[in-house]
């Protein structure tokens, strides 16, 4: 079992819709959770981080964390074509200070 | 701040040659990470430094790979000898603190070994 799992996609949504990206992790001791966005040919850039169960909102983005079920999700409201990218979920794994990344979900927002 | 600076941006080399990738972290950051990204394996951590000291090198594939951080503003990742399977994008990232909060990535070095 991979430590961080994501559906590779592509996830295709129409412009203006809500895009829902999901991530599951295997380590129950994980404490910190991050969402990065990576445009093709570019480096990952941090969108949000979340540490506590529940929702965290930042503009059009909402991160949701459920430690009991070991999943974290990212909702993008009012999706725009410029949101088309690969979204990487990353967690801190017990005993390893650096982030462990999932393989990413490719999002396509259709105009 | 200019962000994390990596050089070169692209490197094409022949199998068996030595390759050195360079990274300048963001000033004031005390953690530095080298990652490798491929289509097959995604983004993998190679090595992590904290205060210039290697903390976790469990991701370094084999002895052909080595990394150094002689001071707080410079790190290198060396592959000797290089092999075609080393072809990937190598990212350097830095952060402040020991828990890798808000790591900032450099633009990456695209390495092609032919």
Short mmCIF file of C-alpha atoms in Angstrom, two decimals:
data_model
loop_
_atom_site.label_atom_id
_atom_site.label_comp_id
_atom_site.label_asym_id
_atom_site.label_seq_id
_atom_site.Cartn_x
_atom_site.Cartn_y
_atom_site.Cartn_z
CA UNK A 1 0.00 0.00 0.00
CA UNK A 2 1.32 3.40 -0.94
CA UNK A 3 1.74 5.87 1.88
CA UNK A 4 -0.25 8.54 0.03
CA UNK A 5 -2.75 7.63 -2.66
CA UNK A 6 -4.49 9.79 -5.20
CA UNK A 7 -6.54 9.05 -8.26
CA UNK A 8 -4.36 10.03 -11.22
CA UNK A 9 -7.32 11.34 -13.22
CA UNK A 10 -7.76 13.24 -15.34
CA UNK A 11 -10.66 14.78 -13.48
CA UNK A 12 -12.62 16.87 -15.95
CA UNK A 13 -15.07 19.53 -14.75
CA UNK A 14 -16.83 22.37 -16.57
CA UNK A 15 -15.88 25.94 -15.87
CA UNK A 16 -17.72 27.27 -12.82
CA UNK A 17 -18.26 23.85 -11.26
CA UNK A 18 -16.82 22.50 -8.02
CA UNK A 19 -13.79 20.26 -8.41
CA UNK A 20 -13.27 17.69 -5.67
CA UNK A 21 -9.85 16.13 -5.25
CA UNK A 22 -9.28 13.31 -2.80
CA UNK A 23 -6.31 11.79 -1.06
CA UNK A 24 -5.94 8.91 1.39
CA UNK A 25 -2.93 8.14 3.55
CA UNK A 26 -1.83 5.05 5.40
CA UNK A 27 -0.01 6.41 8.46
CA UNK A 28 -2.40 7.11 11.34
CA UNK A 29 0.34 9.18 12.96
CA UNK A 30 0.42 11.73 10.16
CA UNK A 31 -0.07 15.23 11.55
CA UNK A 32 0.36 17.70 8.70
CA UNK A 33 -1.31 17.71 5.33
CA UNK A 34 -0.58 19.84 2.30
CA UNK A 35 -1.97 20.47 -1.15
CA UNK A 36 0.39 21.58 -3.89
CA UNK A 37 -0.49 22.60 -7.43
CA UNK A 38 1.88 21.84 -10.29
CA UNK A 39 1.43 23.22 -13.77
CA UNK A 40 2.96 21.23 -16.61
CA UNK A 41 6.70 21.81 -16.74
CA UNK A 42 6.70 23.87 -13.55
CA UNK A 43 7.53 23.26 -9.93
CA UNK A 44 5.00 22.44 -7.21
CA UNK A 45 3.57 25.42 -5.36
CA UNK A 46 1.77 25.28 -2.03
CA UNK A 47 -1.96 25.99 -2.07
CA UNK A 48 -3.03 25.05 1.43
CA UNK A 49 -2.07 23.14 4.52
CA UNK A 50 -4.31 21.70 7.21
CA UNK A 51 -3.50 20.17 10.58
CA UNK A 52 -6.85 19.74 12.34
CA UNK A 53 -9.96 17.74 11.52
CA UNK A 54 -12.59 19.70 9.68
CA UNK A 55 -12.57 22.30 6.96
CA UNK A 56 -10.20 25.12 6.19
CA UNK A 57 -11.18 27.70 3.62
CA UNK A 58 -8.99 30.07 1.62
CA UNK A 59 -10.74 31.92 -1.17
CA UNK A 60 -12.08 29.42 -3.68
CA UNK A 61 -10.19 26.57 -2.02
CA UNK A 62 -11.36 24.42 0.89
CA UNK A 63 -9.26 21.68 2.43
CA UNK A 64 -11.04 18.98 4.40
CA UNK A 65 -9.38 16.59 6.81
CA UNK A 66 -10.79 13.46 8.43
CA UNK A 67 -8.11 11.74 10.46
CA UNK A 68 -10.38 8.90 11.57
CA UNK A 69 -10.97 7.92 7.95
CA UNK A 70 -7.47 8.94 6.91
CA UNK A 71 -8.42 11.12 4.04
CA UNK A 72 -7.89 14.70 3.04
CA UNK A 73 -9.64 16.48 0.22
CA UNK A 74 -9.43 19.72 -1.69
CA UNK A 75 -12.48 21.48 -3.07
CA UNK A 76 -12.12 24.15 -5.71
CA UNK A 77 -15.23 26.28 -6.15
CA UNK A 78 -16.03 28.17 -9.33
CA UNK A 79 -13.34 26.25 -11.21
CA UNK A 80 -11.49 28.20 -13.87
CA UNK A 81 -9.50 26.95 -16.86
CA UNK A 82 -6.43 28.38 -15.10
CA UNK A 83 -6.98 25.80 -12.35
CA UNK A 84 -6.09 23.06 -14.83
CA UNK A 85 -3.00 21.44 -13.33
CA UNK A 86 -1.85 18.45 -11.33
CA UNK A 87 -2.70 18.61 -7.65
CA UNK A 88 -0.34 16.87 -5.27
CA UNK A 89 -1.33 15.74 -1.81
CA UNK A 90 1.52 15.59 0.71
CA UNK A 91 1.65 14.38 4.31
CA UNK A 92 4.17 14.08 7.07
CA UNK A 93 4.79 10.42 7.83
CA UNK A 94 5.80 9.29 11.32
CA UNK A 95 9.56 9.21 11.67
CA UNK A 96 10.19 11.20 8.53
CA UNK A 97 10.29 14.97 8.76
CA UNK A 98 10.11 15.63 5.06
CA UNK A 99 6.87 15.45 3.13
CA UNK A 100 5.70 12.29 1.38
CA UNK A 101 3.81 13.08 -1.82
CA UNK A 102 1.05 11.31 -3.63
CA UNK A 103 1.34 10.80 -7.37
CA UNK A 104 -1.07 13.66 -8.07
CA UNK A 105 -4.46 14.13 -9.71
CA UNK A 106 -4.62 15.90 -13.04
CA UNK A 107 -7.50 18.37 -13.18
CA UNK A 108 -8.90 19.67 -16.43
CA UNK A 109 -11.37 22.55 -16.33
CA UNK A 110 -13.28 22.78 -19.57
CA UNK A 111 -14.23 26.31 -20.73
CA UNK B 1 13.80 37.10 -2.22
CA UNK B 2 14.46 35.30 -5.49
CA UNK B 3 13.20 32.00 -4.15
CA UNK B 4 15.02 28.68 -4.37
CA UNK B 5 17.51 28.80 -7.21
CA UNK B 6 18.62 25.69 -9.02
CA UNK B 7 21.17 25.24 -11.74
CA UNK B 8 21.40 24.15 -14.41
CA UNK B 9 17.77 24.17 -15.60
CA UNK B 10 18.50 21.50 -18.17
CA UNK B 11 21.31 18.99 -18.37
CA UNK B 12 21.96 16.43 -21.06
CA UNK B 13 24.83 14.08 -20.45
CA UNK B 14 26.16 10.77 -21.64
CA UNK B 15 25.90 7.63 -19.60
CA UNK B 16 28.86 7.26 -17.29
CA UNK B 17 29.50 10.95 -16.89
CA UNK B 18 29.40 12.80 -13.60
CA UNK B 19 26.52 15.20 -13.08
CA UNK B 20 26.34 17.90 -10.43
CA UNK B 21 23.13 19.73 -9.63
CA UNK B 22 23.20 22.89 -7.56
CA UNK B 23 20.76 24.58 -5.22
CA UNK B 24 20.62 27.85 -3.35
CA UNK B 25 17.84 27.82 -0.73
CA UNK B 26 15.84 30.81 0.39
CA UNK B 27 17.85 32.92 2.79
CA UNK B 28 16.94 32.12 6.38
CA UNK B 29 15.53 28.70 5.66
CA UNK B 30 17.18 25.94 7.66
CA UNK B 31 15.76 22.86 5.96
CA UNK B 32 16.65 21.73 2.46
CA UNK B 33 15.23 18.85 0.47
CA UNK B 34 16.18 17.15 -2.77
CA UNK B 35 13.33 15.46 -4.63
CA UNK B 36 13.22 13.56 -7.90
CA UNK B 37 10.13 13.46 -10.12
CA UNK B 38 9.35 10.93 -12.82
CA UNK B 39 6.14 9.91 -14.51
CA UNK B 40 6.41 6.41 -13.12
CA UNK B 41 7.31 7.16 -9.51
CA UNK B 42 6.04 10.67 -8.95
CA UNK B 43 7.82 12.99 -6.53
CA UNK B 44 10.26 11.11 -4.31
CA UNK B 45 12.36 12.48 -1.49
CA UNK B 46 16.05 11.77 -1.97
CA UNK B 47 17.62 13.52 1.01
CA UNK B 48 16.78 16.08 3.66
CA UNK B 49 19.17 18.47 5.44
CA UNK B 50 18.45 20.41 8.59
CA UNK B 51 20.91 23.12 9.61
CA UNK B 52 23.30 21.81 6.92
CA UNK B 53 23.32 18.30 8.42
CA UNK B 54 21.90 15.35 6.45
CA UNK B 55 19.00 14.00 8.49
CA UNK B 56 17.32 11.50 6.19
CA UNK B 57 19.06 10.07 3.14
CA UNK B 58 16.98 6.90 2.94
CA UNK B 59 15.66 7.97 -0.45
CA UNK B 60 19.05 8.14 -2.11
CA UNK B 61 18.83 5.34 -4.68
CA UNK B 62 22.36 4.02 -4.43
CA UNK B 63 25.97 4.91 -3.88
CA UNK B 64 26.15 6.68 -7.21
CA UNK B 65 24.18 9.50 -5.62
CA UNK B 66 25.69 11.86 -3.08
CA UNK B 67 24.62 15.20 -1.65
CA UNK B 68 26.39 17.88 0.31
CA UNK B 69 25.47 21.08 2.03
CA UNK B 70 28.70 22.87 2.92
CA UNK B 71 26.90 25.97 4.18
CA UNK B 72 23.43 27.36 4.69
CA UNK B 73 23.23 28.86 1.23
CA UNK B 74 24.40 26.07 -1.03
CA UNK B 75 23.81 22.39 -1.71
CA UNK B 76 24.83 19.96 -4.41
CA UNK B 77 23.50 16.65 -5.63
CA UNK B 78 26.02 14.58 -7.53
CA UNK B 79 25.48 11.49 -9.65
CA UNK B 80 28.57 9.52 -10.59
CA UNK B 81 28.43 7.63 -12.86
CA UNK B 82 25.12 8.65 -14.40
CA UNK B 83 22.78 6.13 -16.02
CA UNK B 84 19.79 6.57 -18.37
CA UNK B 85 17.41 5.57 -15.57
CA UNK B 86 18.51 8.67 -13.66
CA UNK B 87 16.72 10.82 -16.22
CA UNK B 88 14.15 12.86 -14.29
CA UNK B 89 13.39 16.31 -12.98
CA UNK B 90 15.29 17.02 -9.78
CA UNK B 91 13.78 19.57 -7.43
CA UNK B 92 15.36 21.31 -4.52
CA UNK B 93 13.06 22.76 -1.85
CA UNK B 94 13.64 24.70 1.33
CA UNK B 95 11.64 25.60 4.40
CA UNK B 96 12.01 27.19 7.79
CA UNK B 97 11.63 24.91 10.77
CA UNK B 98 11.95 21.17 11.15
CA UNK B 99 8.48 20.04 10.18
CA UNK B 100 8.63 20.97 6.53
CA UNK B 101 5.87 23.51 6.75
CA UNK B 102 5.43 25.54 3.60
CA UNK B 103 8.31 24.11 1.62
CA UNK B 104 9.19 26.22 -1.40
CA UNK B 105 10.42 24.51 -4.52
CA UNK B 106 12.98 25.62 -7.02
CA UNK B 107 12.29 25.45 -10.74
CA UNK B 108 13.96 22.09 -11.04
CA UNK B 109 16.71 20.61 -13.18
CA UNK B 110 15.60 18.41 -16.04
CA UNK B 111 18.28 15.75 -16.40
CA UNK B 112 18.54 13.57 -19.47
CA UNK B 113 21.14 10.81 -19.55
CA UNK B 114 21.65 9.32 -23.00
#
